[in-house]
Coordinates of N, CA, C and O in Angstrom, one line a residue:
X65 N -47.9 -54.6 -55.4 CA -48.2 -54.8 -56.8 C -49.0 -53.6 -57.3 O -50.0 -53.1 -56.7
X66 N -48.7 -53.3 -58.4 CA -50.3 -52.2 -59.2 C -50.6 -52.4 -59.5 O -50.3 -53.3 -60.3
X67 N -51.9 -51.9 -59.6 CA -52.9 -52.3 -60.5 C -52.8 -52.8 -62.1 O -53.4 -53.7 -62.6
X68 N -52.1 -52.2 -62.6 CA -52.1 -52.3 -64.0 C -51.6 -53.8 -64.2 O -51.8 -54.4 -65.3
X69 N -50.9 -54.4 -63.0 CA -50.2 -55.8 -63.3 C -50.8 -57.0 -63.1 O -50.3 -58.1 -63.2
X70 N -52.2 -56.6 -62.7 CA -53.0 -57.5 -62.6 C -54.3 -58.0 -63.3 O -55.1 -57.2 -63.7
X71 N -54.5 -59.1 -63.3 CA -55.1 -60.0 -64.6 C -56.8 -59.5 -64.6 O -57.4 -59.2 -63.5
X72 N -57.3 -59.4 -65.8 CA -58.6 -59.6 -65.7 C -59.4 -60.5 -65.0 O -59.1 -61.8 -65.1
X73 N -60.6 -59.8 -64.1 CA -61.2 -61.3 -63.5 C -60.5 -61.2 -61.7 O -61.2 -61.3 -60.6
X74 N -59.4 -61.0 -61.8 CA -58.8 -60.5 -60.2 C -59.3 -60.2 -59.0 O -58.3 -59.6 -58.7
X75 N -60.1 -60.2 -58.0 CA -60.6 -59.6 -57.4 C -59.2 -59.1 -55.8 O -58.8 -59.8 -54.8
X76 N -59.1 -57.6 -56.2 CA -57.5 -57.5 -54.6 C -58.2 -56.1 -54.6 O -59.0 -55.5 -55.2
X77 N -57.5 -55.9 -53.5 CA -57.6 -54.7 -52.3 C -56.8 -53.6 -52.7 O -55.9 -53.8 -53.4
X78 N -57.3 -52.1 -52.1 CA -56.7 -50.7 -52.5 C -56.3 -51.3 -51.2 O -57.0 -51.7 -50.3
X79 N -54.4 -51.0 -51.4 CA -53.0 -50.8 -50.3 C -53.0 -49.5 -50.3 O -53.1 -49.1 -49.1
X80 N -52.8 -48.6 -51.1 CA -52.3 -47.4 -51.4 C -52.5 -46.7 -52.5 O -52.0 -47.2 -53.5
X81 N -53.1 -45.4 -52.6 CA -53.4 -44.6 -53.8 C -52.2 -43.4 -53.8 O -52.1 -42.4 -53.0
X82 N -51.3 -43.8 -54.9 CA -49.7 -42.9 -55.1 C -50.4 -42.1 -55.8 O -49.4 -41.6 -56.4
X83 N -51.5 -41.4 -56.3 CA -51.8 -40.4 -57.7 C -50.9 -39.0 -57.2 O -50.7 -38.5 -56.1
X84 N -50.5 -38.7 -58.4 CA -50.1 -37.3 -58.1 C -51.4 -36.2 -59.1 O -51.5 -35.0 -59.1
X85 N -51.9 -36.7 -59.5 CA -53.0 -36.0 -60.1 C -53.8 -35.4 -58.5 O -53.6 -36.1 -57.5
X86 N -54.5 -34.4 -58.5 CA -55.1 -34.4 -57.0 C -56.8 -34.0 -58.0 O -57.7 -33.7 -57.2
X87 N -57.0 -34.0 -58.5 CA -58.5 -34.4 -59.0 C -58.7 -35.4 -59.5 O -59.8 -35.4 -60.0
X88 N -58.0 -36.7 -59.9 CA -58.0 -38.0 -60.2 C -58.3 -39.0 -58.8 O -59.2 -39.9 -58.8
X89 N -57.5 -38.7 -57.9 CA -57.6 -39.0 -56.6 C -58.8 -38.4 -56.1 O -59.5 -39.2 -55.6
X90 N -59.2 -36.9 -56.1 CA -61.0 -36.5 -55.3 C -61.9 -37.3 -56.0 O -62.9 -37.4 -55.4
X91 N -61.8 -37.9 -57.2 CA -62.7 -38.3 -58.2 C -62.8 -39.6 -57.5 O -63.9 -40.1 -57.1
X92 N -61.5 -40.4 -57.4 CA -61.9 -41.5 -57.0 C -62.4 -41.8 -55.5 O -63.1 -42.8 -55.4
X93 N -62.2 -41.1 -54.4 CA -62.4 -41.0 -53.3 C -63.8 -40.3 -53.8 O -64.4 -41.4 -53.8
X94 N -64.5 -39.6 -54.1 CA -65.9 -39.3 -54.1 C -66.7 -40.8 -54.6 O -67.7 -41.0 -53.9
X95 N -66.5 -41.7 -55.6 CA -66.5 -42.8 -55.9 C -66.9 -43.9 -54.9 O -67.9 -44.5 -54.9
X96 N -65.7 -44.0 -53.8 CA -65.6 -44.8 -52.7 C -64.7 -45.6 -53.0 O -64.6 -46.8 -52.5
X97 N -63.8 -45.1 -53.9 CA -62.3 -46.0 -54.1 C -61.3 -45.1 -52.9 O -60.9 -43.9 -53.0
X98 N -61.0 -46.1 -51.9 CA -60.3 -45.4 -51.2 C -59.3 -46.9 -50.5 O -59.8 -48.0 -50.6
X99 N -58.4 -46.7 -50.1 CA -57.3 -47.4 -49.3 C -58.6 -48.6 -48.5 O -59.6 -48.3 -47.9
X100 N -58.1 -49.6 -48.9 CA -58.8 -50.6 -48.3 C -60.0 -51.7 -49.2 O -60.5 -52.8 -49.1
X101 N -60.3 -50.6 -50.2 CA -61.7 -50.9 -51.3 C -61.7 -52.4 -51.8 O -60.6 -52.7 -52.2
X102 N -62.4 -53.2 -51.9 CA -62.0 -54.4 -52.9 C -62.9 -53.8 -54.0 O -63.9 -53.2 -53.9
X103 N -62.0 -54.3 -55.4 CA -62.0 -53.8 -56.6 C -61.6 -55.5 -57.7 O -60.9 -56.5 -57.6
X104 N -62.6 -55.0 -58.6 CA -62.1 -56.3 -59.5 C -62.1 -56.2 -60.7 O -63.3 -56.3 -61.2
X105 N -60.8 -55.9 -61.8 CA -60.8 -55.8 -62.7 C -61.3 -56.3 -63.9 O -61.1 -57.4 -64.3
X106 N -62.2 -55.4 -64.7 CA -63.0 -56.2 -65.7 C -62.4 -56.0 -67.1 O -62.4 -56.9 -67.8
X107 N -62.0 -55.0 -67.4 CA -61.2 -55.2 -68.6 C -60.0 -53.8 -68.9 O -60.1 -52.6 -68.6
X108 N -58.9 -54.5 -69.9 CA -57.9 -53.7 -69.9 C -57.3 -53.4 -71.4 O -56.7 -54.2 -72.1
X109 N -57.5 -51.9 -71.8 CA -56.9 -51.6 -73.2 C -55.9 -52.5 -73.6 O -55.4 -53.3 -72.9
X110 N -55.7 -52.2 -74.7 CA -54.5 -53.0 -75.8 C -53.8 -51.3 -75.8 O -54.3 -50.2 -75.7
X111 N -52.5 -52.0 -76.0 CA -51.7 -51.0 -76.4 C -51.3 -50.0 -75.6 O -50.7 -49.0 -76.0
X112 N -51.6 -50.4 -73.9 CA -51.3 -49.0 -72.8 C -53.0 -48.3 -72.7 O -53.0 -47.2 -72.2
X113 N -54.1 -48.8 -73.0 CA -55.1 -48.5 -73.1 C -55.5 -48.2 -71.4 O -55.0 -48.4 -70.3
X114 N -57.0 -47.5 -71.8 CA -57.8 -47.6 -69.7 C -57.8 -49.2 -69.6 O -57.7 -50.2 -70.3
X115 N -57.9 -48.7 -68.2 CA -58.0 -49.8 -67.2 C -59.3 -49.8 -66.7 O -59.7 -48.8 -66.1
X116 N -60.1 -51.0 -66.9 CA -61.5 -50.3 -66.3 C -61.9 -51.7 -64.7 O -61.9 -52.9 -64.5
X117 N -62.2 -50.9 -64.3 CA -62.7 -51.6 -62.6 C -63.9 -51.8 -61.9 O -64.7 -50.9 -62.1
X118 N -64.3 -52.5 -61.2 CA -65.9 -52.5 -60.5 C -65.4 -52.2 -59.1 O -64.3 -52.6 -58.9
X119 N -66.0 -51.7 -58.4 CA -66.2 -51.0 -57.0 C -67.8 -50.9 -56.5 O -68.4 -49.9 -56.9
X120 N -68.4 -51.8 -55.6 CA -69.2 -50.9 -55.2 C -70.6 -50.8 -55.7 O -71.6 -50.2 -55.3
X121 N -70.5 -51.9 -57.2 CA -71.5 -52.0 -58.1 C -71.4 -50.8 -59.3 O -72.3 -50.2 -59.8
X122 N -70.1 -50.6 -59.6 CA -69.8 -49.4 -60.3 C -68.4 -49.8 -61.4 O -67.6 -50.6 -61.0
X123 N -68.4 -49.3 -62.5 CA -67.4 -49.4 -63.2 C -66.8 -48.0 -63.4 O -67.4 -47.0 -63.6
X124 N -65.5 -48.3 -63.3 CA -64.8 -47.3 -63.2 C -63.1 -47.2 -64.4 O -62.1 -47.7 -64.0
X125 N -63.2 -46.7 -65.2 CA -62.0 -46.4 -66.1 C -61.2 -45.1 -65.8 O -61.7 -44.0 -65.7
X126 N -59.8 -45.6 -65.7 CA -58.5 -44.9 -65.2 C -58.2 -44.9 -66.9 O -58.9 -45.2 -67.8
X127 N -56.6 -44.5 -66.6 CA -55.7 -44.5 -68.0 C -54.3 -45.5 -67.1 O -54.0 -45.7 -66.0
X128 N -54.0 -45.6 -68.0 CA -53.2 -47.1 -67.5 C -51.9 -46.1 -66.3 O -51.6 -46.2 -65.1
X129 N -51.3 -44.9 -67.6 CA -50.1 -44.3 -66.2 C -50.6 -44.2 -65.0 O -49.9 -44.3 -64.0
X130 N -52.3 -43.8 -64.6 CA -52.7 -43.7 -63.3 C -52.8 -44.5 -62.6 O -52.7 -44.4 -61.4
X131 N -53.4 -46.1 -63.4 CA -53.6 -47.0 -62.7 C -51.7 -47.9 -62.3 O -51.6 -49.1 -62.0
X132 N -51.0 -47.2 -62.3 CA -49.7 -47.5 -62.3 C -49.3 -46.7 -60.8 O -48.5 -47.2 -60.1
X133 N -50.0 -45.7 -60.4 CA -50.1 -45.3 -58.9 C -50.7 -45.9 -57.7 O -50.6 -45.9 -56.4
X134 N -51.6 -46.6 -58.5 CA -52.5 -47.5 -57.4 C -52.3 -48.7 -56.9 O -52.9 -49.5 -57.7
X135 N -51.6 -49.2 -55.9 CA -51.1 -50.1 -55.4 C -52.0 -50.9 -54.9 O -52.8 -50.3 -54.1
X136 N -52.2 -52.6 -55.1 CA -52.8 -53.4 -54.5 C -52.4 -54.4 -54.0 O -51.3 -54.8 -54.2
X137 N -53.7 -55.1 -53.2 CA -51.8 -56.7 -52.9 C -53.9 -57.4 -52.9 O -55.1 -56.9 -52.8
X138 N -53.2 -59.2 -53.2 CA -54.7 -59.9 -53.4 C -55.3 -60.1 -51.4 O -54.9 -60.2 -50.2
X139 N -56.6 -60.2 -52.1 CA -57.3 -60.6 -51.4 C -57.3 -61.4 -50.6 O -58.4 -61.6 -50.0

């Protein structure tokens, strides 16, 4: 599943980071978003808007095509 398809409130696991950006991906790995992370989404644009996430004690906003690379499956 990706991220983007999952509900606010969610709490699931990084399976796999597909980014083809490669400073979207260092950004998130310096973060501590990496394969395996539990992550829980707190809130999601209207309209194709960011996707924004907690990790770690940290909020974190993508843009939705990226959060479309990031594969998760639940907890």
């Amino acid at each position: 599943m990706q991220l983007n398809e999952t509900a606010i409130g969610d709490k699931v696991r990084i399976s796999e980071l597909k980014l083809e950006n490669a400073m979207l991906k260092r950004r998130l790995l310096a973060l501590g978003c990496d394969e395996g992370c539990e992550i829980c989404i707190k809130q999601k644009g209207l309209f194709g808007g960011p996707c924004t996430f907690e990790t770690k004690g940290q909020y974190i906003s993508i843009r939705q095509c990226d959060a479309c690379a990031i594969m998760v499956e639940r907890r």
